[in-house]
Structures are given as structure tokens and as C-alpha cells.
Short mmCIF file of C-alpha atoms and ligand atoms in Angstrom, two decimals:
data_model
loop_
_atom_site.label_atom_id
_atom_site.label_comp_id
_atom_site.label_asym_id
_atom_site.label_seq_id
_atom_site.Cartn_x
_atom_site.Cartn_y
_atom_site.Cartn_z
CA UNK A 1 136.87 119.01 90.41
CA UNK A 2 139.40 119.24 92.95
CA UNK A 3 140.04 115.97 94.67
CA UNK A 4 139.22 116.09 98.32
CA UNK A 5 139.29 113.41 100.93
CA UNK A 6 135.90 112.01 101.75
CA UNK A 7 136.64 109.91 104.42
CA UNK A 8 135.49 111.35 107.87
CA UNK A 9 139.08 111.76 110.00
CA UNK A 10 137.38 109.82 113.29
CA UNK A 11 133.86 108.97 113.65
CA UNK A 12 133.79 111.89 116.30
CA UNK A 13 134.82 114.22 113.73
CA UNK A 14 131.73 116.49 113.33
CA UNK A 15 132.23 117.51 109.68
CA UNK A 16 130.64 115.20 106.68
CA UNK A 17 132.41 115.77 103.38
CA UNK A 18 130.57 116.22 100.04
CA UNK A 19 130.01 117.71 97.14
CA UNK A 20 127.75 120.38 96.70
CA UNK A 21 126.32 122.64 94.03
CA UNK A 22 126.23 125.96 94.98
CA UNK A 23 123.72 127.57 92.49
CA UNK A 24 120.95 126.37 90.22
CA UNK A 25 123.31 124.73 87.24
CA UNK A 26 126.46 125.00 88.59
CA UNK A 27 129.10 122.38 88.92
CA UNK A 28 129.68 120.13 91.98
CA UNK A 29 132.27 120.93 94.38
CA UNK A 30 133.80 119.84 97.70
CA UNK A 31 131.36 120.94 100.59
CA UNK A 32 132.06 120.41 104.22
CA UNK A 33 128.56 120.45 106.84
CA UNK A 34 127.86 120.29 110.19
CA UNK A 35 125.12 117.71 110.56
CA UNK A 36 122.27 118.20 113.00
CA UNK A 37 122.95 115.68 115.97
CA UNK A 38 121.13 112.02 115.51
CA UNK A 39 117.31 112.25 116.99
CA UNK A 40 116.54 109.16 118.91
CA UNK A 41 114.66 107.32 115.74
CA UNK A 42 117.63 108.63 113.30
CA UNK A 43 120.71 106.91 112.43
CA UNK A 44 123.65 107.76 110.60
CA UNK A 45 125.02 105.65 107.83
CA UNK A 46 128.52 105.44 106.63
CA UNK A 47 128.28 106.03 102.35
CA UNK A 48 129.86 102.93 99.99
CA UNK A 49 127.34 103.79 97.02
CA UNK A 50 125.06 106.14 95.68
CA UNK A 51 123.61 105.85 92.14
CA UNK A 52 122.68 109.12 89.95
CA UNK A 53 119.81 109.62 89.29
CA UNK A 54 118.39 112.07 86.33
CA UNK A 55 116.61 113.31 89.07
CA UNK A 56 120.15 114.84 90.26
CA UNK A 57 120.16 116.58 87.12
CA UNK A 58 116.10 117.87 87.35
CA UNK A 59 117.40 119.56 91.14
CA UNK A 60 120.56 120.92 89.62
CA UNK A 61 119.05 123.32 87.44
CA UNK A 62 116.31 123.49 89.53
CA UNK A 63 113.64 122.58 87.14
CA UNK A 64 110.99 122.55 89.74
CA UNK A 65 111.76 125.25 91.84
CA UNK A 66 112.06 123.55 94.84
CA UNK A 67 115.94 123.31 95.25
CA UNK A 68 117.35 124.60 98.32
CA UNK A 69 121.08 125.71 97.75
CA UNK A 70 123.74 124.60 98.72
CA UNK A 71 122.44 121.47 97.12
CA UNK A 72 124.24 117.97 98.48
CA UNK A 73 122.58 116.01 95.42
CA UNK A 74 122.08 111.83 95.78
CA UNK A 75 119.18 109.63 96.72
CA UNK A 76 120.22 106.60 95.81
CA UNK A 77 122.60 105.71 98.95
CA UNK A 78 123.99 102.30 99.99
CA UNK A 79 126.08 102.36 103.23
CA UNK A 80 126.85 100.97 106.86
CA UNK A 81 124.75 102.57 109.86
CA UNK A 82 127.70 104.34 111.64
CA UNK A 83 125.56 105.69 114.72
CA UNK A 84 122.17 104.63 115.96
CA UNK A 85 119.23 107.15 117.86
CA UNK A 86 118.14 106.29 121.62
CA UNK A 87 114.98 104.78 120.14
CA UNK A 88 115.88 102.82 117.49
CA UNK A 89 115.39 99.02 117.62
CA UNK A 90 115.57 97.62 114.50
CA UNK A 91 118.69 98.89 113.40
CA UNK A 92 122.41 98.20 114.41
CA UNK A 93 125.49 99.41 114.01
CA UNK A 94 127.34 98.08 111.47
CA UNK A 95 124.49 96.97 109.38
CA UNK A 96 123.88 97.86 105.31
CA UNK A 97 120.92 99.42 104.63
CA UNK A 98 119.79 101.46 101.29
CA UNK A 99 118.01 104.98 101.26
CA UNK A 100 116.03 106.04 98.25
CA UNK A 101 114.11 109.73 97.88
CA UNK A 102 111.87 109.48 100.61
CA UNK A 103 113.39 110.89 103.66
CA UNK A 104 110.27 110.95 106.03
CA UNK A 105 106.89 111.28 106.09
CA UNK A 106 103.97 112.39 109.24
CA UNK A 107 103.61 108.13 109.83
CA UNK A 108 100.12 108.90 111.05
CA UNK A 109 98.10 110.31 108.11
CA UNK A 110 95.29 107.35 106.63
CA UNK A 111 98.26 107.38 103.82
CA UNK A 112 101.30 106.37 106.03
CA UNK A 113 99.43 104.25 108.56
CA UNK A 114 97.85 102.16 105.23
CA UNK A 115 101.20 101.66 103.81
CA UNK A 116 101.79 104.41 101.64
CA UNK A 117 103.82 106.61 103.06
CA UNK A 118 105.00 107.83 99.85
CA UNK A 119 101.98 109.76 99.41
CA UNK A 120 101.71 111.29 102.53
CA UNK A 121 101.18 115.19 102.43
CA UNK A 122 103.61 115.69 104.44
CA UNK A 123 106.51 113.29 102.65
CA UNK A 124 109.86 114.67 102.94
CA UNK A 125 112.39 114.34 99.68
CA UNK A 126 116.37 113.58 100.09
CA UNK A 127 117.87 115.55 98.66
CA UNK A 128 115.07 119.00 99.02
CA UNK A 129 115.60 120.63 102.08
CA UNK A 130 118.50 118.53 103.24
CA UNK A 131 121.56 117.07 102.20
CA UNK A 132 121.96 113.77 100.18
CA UNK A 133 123.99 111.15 99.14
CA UNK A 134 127.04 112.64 97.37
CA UNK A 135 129.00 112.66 100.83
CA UNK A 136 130.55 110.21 102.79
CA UNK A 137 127.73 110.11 105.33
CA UNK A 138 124.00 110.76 106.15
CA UNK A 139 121.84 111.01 108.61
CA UNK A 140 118.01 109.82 108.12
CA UNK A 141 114.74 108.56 109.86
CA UNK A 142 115.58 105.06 110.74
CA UNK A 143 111.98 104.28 109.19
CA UNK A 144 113.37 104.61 105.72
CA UNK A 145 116.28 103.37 105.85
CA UNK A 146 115.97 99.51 104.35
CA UNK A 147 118.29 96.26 105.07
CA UNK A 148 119.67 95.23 101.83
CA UNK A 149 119.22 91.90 101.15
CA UNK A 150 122.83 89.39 101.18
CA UNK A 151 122.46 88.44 97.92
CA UNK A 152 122.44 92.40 96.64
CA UNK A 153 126.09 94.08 96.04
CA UNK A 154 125.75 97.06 97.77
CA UNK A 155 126.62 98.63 94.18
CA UNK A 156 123.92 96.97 92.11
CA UNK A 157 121.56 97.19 95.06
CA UNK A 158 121.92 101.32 94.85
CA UNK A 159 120.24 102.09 92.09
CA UNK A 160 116.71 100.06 93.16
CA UNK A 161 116.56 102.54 95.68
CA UNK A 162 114.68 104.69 93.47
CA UNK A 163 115.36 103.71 89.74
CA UNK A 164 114.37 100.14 91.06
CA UNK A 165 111.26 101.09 93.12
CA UNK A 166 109.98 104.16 91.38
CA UNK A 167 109.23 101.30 88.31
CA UNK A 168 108.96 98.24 90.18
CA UNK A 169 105.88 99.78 92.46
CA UNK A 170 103.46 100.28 89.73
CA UNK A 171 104.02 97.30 87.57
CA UNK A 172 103.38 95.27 90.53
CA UNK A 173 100.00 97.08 90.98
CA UNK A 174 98.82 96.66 88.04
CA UNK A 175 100.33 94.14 85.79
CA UNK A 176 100.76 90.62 85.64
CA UNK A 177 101.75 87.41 83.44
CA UNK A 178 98.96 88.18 80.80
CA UNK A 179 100.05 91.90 80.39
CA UNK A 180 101.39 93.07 77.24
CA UNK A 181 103.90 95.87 78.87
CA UNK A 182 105.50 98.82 76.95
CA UNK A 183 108.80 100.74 78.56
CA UNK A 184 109.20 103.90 76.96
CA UNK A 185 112.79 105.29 77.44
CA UNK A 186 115.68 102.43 77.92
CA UNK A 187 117.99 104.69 80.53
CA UNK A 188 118.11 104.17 84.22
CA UNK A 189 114.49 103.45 85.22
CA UNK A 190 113.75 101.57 82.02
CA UNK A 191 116.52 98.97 81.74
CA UNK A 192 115.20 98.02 85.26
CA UNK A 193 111.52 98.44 83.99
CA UNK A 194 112.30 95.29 81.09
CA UNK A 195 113.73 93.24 84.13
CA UNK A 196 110.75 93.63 85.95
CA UNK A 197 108.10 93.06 83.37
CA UNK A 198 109.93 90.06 82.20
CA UNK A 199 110.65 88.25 85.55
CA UNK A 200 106.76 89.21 86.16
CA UNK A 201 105.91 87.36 82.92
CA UNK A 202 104.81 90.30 80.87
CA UNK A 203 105.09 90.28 77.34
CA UNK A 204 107.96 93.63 77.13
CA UNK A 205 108.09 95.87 73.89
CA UNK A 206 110.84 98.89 74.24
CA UNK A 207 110.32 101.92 73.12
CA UNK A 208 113.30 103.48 72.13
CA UNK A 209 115.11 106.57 70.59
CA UNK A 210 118.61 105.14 70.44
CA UNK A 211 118.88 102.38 67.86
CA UNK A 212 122.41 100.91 69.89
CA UNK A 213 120.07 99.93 72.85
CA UNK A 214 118.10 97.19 70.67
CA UNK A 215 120.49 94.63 70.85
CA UNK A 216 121.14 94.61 75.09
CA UNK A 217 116.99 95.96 75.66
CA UNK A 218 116.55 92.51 74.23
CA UNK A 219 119.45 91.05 76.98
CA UNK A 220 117.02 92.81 79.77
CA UNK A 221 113.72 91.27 78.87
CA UNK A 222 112.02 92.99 75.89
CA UNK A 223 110.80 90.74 73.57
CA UNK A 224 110.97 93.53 70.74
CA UNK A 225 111.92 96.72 70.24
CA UNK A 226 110.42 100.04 68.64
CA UNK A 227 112.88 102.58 67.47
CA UNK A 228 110.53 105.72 67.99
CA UNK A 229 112.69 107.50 65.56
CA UNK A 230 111.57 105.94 62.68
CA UNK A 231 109.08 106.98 60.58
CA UNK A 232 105.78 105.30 60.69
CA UNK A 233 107.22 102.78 63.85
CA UNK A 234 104.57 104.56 66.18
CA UNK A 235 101.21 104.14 64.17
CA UNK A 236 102.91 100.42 63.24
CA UNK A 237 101.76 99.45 66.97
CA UNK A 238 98.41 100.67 67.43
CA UNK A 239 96.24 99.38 69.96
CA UNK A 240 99.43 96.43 71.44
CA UNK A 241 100.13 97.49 74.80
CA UNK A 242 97.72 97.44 77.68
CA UNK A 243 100.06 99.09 80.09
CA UNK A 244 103.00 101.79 79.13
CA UNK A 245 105.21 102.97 81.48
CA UNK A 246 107.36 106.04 80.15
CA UNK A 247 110.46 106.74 82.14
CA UNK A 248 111.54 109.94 79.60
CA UNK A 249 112.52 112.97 80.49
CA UNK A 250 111.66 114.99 77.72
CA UNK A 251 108.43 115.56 76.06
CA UNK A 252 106.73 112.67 73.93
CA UNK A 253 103.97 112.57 71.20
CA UNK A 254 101.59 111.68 73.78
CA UNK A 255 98.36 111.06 71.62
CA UNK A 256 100.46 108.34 69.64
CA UNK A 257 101.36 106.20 72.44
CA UNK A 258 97.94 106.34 73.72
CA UNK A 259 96.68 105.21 70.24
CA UNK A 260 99.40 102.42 71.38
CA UNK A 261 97.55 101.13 74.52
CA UNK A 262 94.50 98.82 73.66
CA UNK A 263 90.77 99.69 74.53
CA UNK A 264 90.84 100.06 78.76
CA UNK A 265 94.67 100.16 78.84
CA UNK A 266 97.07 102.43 81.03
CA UNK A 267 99.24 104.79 80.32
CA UNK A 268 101.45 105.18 83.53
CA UNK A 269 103.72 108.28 83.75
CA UNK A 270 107.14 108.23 86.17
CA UNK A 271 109.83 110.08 84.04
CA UNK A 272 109.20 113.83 84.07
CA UNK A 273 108.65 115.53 80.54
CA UNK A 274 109.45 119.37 80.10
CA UNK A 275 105.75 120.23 79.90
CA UNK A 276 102.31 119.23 81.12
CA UNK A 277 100.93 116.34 79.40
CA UNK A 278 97.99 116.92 77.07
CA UNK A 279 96.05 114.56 75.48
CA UNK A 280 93.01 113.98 73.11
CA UNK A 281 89.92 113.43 74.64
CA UNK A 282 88.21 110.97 71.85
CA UNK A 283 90.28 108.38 71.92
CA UNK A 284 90.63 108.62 75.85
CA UNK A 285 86.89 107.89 76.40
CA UNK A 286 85.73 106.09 73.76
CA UNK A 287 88.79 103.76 74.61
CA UNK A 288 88.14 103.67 78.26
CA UNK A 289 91.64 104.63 78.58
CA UNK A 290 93.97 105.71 81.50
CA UNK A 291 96.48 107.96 82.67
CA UNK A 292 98.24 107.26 85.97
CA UNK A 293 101.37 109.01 87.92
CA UNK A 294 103.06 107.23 90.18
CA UNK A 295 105.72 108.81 93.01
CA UNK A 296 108.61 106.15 93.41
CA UNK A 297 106.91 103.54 96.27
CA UNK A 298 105.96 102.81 99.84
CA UNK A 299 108.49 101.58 102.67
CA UNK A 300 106.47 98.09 102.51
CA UNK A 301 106.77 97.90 98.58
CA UNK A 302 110.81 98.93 98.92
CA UNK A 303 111.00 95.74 100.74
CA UNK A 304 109.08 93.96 98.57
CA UNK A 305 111.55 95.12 95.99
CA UNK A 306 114.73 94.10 97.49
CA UNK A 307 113.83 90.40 98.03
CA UNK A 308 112.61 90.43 94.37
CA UNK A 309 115.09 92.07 93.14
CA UNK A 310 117.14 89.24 95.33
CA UNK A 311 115.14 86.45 93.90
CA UNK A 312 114.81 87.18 90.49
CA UNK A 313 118.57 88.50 90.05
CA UNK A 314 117.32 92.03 88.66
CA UNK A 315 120.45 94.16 88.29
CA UNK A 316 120.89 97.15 86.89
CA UNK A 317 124.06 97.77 84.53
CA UNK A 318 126.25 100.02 85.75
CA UNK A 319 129.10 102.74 85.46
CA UNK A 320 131.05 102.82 88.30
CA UNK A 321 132.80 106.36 89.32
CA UNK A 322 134.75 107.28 92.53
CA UNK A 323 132.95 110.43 94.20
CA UNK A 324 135.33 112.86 93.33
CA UNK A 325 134.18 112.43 89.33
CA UNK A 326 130.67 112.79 90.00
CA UNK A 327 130.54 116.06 87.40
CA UNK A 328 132.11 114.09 84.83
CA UNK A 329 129.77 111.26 85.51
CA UNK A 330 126.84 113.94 85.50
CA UNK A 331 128.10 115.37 81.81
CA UNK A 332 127.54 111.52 80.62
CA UNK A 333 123.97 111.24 82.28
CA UNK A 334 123.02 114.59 80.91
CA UNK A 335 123.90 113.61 76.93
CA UNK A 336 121.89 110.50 77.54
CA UNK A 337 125.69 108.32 77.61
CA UNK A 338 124.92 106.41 80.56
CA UNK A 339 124.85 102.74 79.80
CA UNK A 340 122.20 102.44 82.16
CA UNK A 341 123.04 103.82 85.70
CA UNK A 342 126.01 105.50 87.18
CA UNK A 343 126.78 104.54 90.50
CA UNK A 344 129.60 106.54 92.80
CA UNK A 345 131.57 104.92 95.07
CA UNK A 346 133.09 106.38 98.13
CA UNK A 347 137.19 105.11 98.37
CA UNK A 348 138.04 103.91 101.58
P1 LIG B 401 117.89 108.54 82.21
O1 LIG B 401 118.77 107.46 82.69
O2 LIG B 401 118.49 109.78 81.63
O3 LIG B 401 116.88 107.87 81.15
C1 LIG B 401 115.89 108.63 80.48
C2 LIG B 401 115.70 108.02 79.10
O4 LIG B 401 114.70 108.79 78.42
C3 LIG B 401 116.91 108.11 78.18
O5 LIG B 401 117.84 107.08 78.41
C4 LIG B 401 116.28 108.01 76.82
O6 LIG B 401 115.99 106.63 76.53
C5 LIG B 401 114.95 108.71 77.01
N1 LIG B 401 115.04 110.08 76.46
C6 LIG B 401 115.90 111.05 76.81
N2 LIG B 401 115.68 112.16 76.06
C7 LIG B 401 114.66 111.86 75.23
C8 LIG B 401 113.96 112.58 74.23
N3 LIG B 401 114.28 113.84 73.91
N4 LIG B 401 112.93 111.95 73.58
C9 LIG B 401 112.60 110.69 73.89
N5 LIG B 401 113.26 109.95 74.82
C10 LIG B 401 114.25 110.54 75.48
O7 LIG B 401 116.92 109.04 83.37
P2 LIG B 401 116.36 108.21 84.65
O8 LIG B 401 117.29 108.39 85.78
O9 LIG B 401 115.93 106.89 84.20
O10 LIG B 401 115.07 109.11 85.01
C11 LIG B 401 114.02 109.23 84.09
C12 LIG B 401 112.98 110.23 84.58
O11 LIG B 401 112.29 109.67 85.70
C13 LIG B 401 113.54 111.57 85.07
O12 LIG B 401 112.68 112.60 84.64
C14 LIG B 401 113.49 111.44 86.58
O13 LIG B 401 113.40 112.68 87.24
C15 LIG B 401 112.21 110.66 86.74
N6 LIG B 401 112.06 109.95 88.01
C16 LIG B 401 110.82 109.88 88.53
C17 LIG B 401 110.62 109.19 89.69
C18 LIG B 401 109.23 109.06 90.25
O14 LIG B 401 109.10 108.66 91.42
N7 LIG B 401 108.20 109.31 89.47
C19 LIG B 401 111.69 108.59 90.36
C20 LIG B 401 112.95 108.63 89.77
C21 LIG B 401 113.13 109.33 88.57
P3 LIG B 401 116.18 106.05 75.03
O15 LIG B 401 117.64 106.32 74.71
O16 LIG B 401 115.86 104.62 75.18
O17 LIG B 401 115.24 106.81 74.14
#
């Protein structure tokens, strides 16, 4: 990739710099657009950070045909607001704020106006439809873009915007110190995932297929570790967890790891397999068993997040890469590298 300068020439200058993919699996590439002016609850923000996301990959190849091309990928931003709307009042120039996936929503729907915004039918995605973080600026609804707490590097605060929240929401709905927690898949979502459980006093088991991730899985918060590989390791912890959270990507054996949960536990899925999930009905009912999605998390539990996040000093381990390497970066993520979460930076 062809370095390019990412830095806006004046803050009048019209054009925002990126990099773009052009066509479903292609490579990035420098990208110049003309951003729509900033509507009177918008602001622009000034890039530092954005963390990659598998999701980046998911868009690239456009495994769920909703890519729109040229595709600006990146939802995972840290940055300065450059430019406020007319209306906005709770956000100044000059300020750092952090935007995850959720780019709007209708804000009037019994979803948004109950605090869950991220379920709103009419929820709009960054980067689907509009351009994301792999630039050197954005422009967003001022409603979701988030103060970052002082205590937060913007480069270790980047990643919560959606690794952080899309695993932080539903462990905080439904488990607590008594909960017996299972993370299966130890990459960007899941190294956070440990943190969580372990700072909310869960008892943490990883589930993992790389063996080299036992030793720092343990350094996040699980008190053991399954390597799924292994023969026999699966059936070896029936009926231990009563919540799993899988953060994979690809598909899983899906009946053993509900054979894992104990009678009325959960089986919470966030990381997007290659197929539809089926399972065996038995074992489901006769176990009072249950299977839950979960779509990253509200603006109210984002917050909620950050000052935990804050509090609790959850970080996630990164790889830091200047913008102009984000393919090479993206090659690592895709062979399953990543040790746990890239994160680009923007050079002044
Ligand atoms: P990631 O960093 O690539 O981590 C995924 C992990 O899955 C890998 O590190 C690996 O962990 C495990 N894995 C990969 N291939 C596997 C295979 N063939 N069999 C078993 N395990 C495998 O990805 P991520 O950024 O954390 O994202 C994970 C998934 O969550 C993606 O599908 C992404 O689109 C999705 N996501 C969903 C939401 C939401 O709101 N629901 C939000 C963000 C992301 P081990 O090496 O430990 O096995």
C-alpha cells in the first residue's frame, strides 16, 4: 500500500483521506471523499485511533451482503471533535470521544427511548452505508459519539468501542459474582470477555483452540483453560458453565458446548459463525436451556463501560500499526495472529 498523507491540509480542506476497499475482497487503498456538510446534531472528529475489528474482515468480503462499495472500513474510532453542529450541546471542540458500530438510530421507537437504541429497527451501522474509521476524520450523530474517560489512553480505550461493549453488555445482564462464565474464542472480544468476567467476580474457564494463549488467558482472568482441540477436553466439562459467551468466527460443535452449560444455563452468541446455528432439541428442553444473541450495546451501557473499564483497569492488549499498514495488519487478523487487538494510529 502506497503511503499517502492522512493528515487533512487545513481544517477547511473539504477532502477526508482514507483507505478504502474498492470491491468485495480486495485490498485497502488510499481513498479521498467529500463528506456531507455537519447537520446541526453531527460533529466531526479528528481520528488518533481506530481498532480492527474481525468485523472489518466479515464487510470486506462481504459476507453478509450488505457492503456498500467503496467500503471506508473501521468502527472502532478514538479522536478529537474537530467541528461541532448548530444544535449540539454536549459536545465541544477539542474534546475525545470514542465511536463504536452504531452510527444512529430513529431515538423515538419504545427501543431507543427505553435505552436500547441498539435494537432499534431503524439502527444505522458505521461502516454500512457510510464511511468509517480508517481515515483521518468522521463525521457522526453527536448522540453516539461517547467522552472517553481520563484515565483511558485513547489507544486502549479504542477497542471497547465495540470489542469492549459488544461483550461487556451481556455479561452485565446476566451474570454476576456466583456465575461460573465460559469465553469461547480468546481473540479480540474474548481477551476483553476474561477481564470482564473476572473483575465481575465470575468464576472464567477459556475455551480455546490455540494452546500459546493458555499461559496469558490465565494473565486476563480465566481461572482455567480448555484447549478445544484436544480430544475428549469438550465432554471433560459437561454440565460447568452456566453462561457461555462465544466470540468465534467460525463454526463450533454447538451441541457439545451446550452439553457444557448446566441445567437452566445460557448459551450467549456475539461472534458470527459461517452458518446458522443448529442445535439438539433434547437436551435444550429437558435442560431448560438458552440461546441468546446479543448486538454490541446501548449508548447508556457504552457509558457504563467506559467508567468500568476506567475503574477496573480493563485493557485490551494491543498491536499498534500506523494507518498506512492497515492491509498488513488485516493479513495478521485474518490468520488468527493478532495478539489480541490491532489498533491503527493516525501520524500526526
Ligand atoms: P478475532 O480477534 O479474530 O477472534 C476470534 C477468535 O475466534 C480467534 O482468536 C480464535 O480464538 C477463535 N477462532 C477463530 N477461528 C476459529 C475456528 N475455526 N474454530 C474455533 N475458534 C476459532 O475476532 P473478533 O474481532 O474478536 O470478533 C469475533 C466475532 O465477533 C466476529 O465474527 C465479529 O464479526 C463478531 N462481532 C460481533 C459483534 C456483535 O455485536 N455481536 C460485535 C463485534 C464483533 P482461539 O485462538 O482462542 O480459538
Amino acid at each position: 500500500m502506497q503511503k499517502s498523507n492522512m493528515v487533512k491540509s487545513t481544517d477547511t480542506d473539504p477532502h477526508i483521506n482514507a483507505f478504502a476497499v474498492m470491491s468485495a475482497g480486495q485490498r485497502l487503498e488510499p481513498y479521498q471523499y467529500v463528506p456531507k456538510e455537519v447537520g446541526p446534531l453531527e460533529v466531526e472528529v479528528r481520528i488518533s485511533h481506530c481498532g480492527m475489528c474481525h468485523t472489518d474482515i466479515h464487510l470486506i468480503n462481504d459476507d453478509f451482503g450488505l457492503t456498500t462499495f467503496p467500503l471506508v472500513p473501521g468502527h472502532e474510532i478514538v479522536g478529537v471533535v474537530s467541528q461541532t453542529g448548530s444544535a449540539v450541546q454536549h459536545l465541544q471542540a477539542g474534546q475525545r470521544v470514542g465511536i463504536g458500530p452504531l452510527g444512529g438510530a430513529c431515538f423515538l421507537c419504545e427501543q431507543c427511548t427505553t435505552g436500547r437504541e441498539n435494537i432499534c429497527s431503524q439502527a444505522q451501522y458505521v461502516p454500512i452505508g457510510r464511511e468509517g474509521g480508517y481515515a483521518t476524520h468522521i463525521r457522526v450523530d453527536s448522540r453516539v459519539a461517547f467522552p472517553i474517560p481520563d484515565a483511558l489512553p485513547s489507544e486502549f480505550a479504542a477497542p471497547l468501542l465495540c470489542a469492549g461493549i459488544t461483550v461487556f453488555a451481556p455479561l452485565q445482564r446476566h451474570v454476576n459474582g456466583a456465575t461460573r462464565l465460559g469465553v469461547i474464542g480468546i481473540g479480540g472480544l474474548g481477551h476483553l470477555a476474561l477481564q470482564y468476567g473476572r473483575a465481575m467476580g465470575c468464576h472464567v474457564t477459556a475455551f480455546s483452540t490455540s494452546l500459546d494463549k493458555a499461559e496469558e488467558a490465565k494473565e486476563f482472568g480465566a481461572d482455567e483453560f480448555v484447549a478445544t482441540k484436544e480430544q475428549g477436553a469438550l465432554a471433560a466439562r459437561a454440565s460447568t458453565c452456566d453462561f457461555l459467551l462465544s466470540t468465534v468466527t467460525a463454526d463450533l460443535p454447538w451441541a457439545d458446548y451446550l452439553n457444557i452449560l448446566k441445567p437452566e444455563g445460557t448459551l450467549c452468541v456475539v461472534g458470527i459463525p459461517n452458518s446458522d446455528i443448529s442445535l439438539p432439541v433434547i437436551p435444550l428442553i429437558f435442560g431448560q436451556k438458552t440461546l441468546i444473541g446479543s448486538i454490541i450495546g446501548s449508548g447508556s451501557e457504552t457509558k457504563s463501560m467506559l467508567e468500568f473499564s476506567a475503574r477496573h483497569q480493563v485493557r485490551p492488549k494491543i498491536e499498534l500499526f500506523p494507518m498506512h499498514e492497515a492491509n498488513t495488519a488485516l493479513e495478521r487478523l485474518s490468520k488468527n495472529q493478532v495478539r489480541y487487538r490491532v489498533v491503527l494510529v493516525n501520524e500526526a
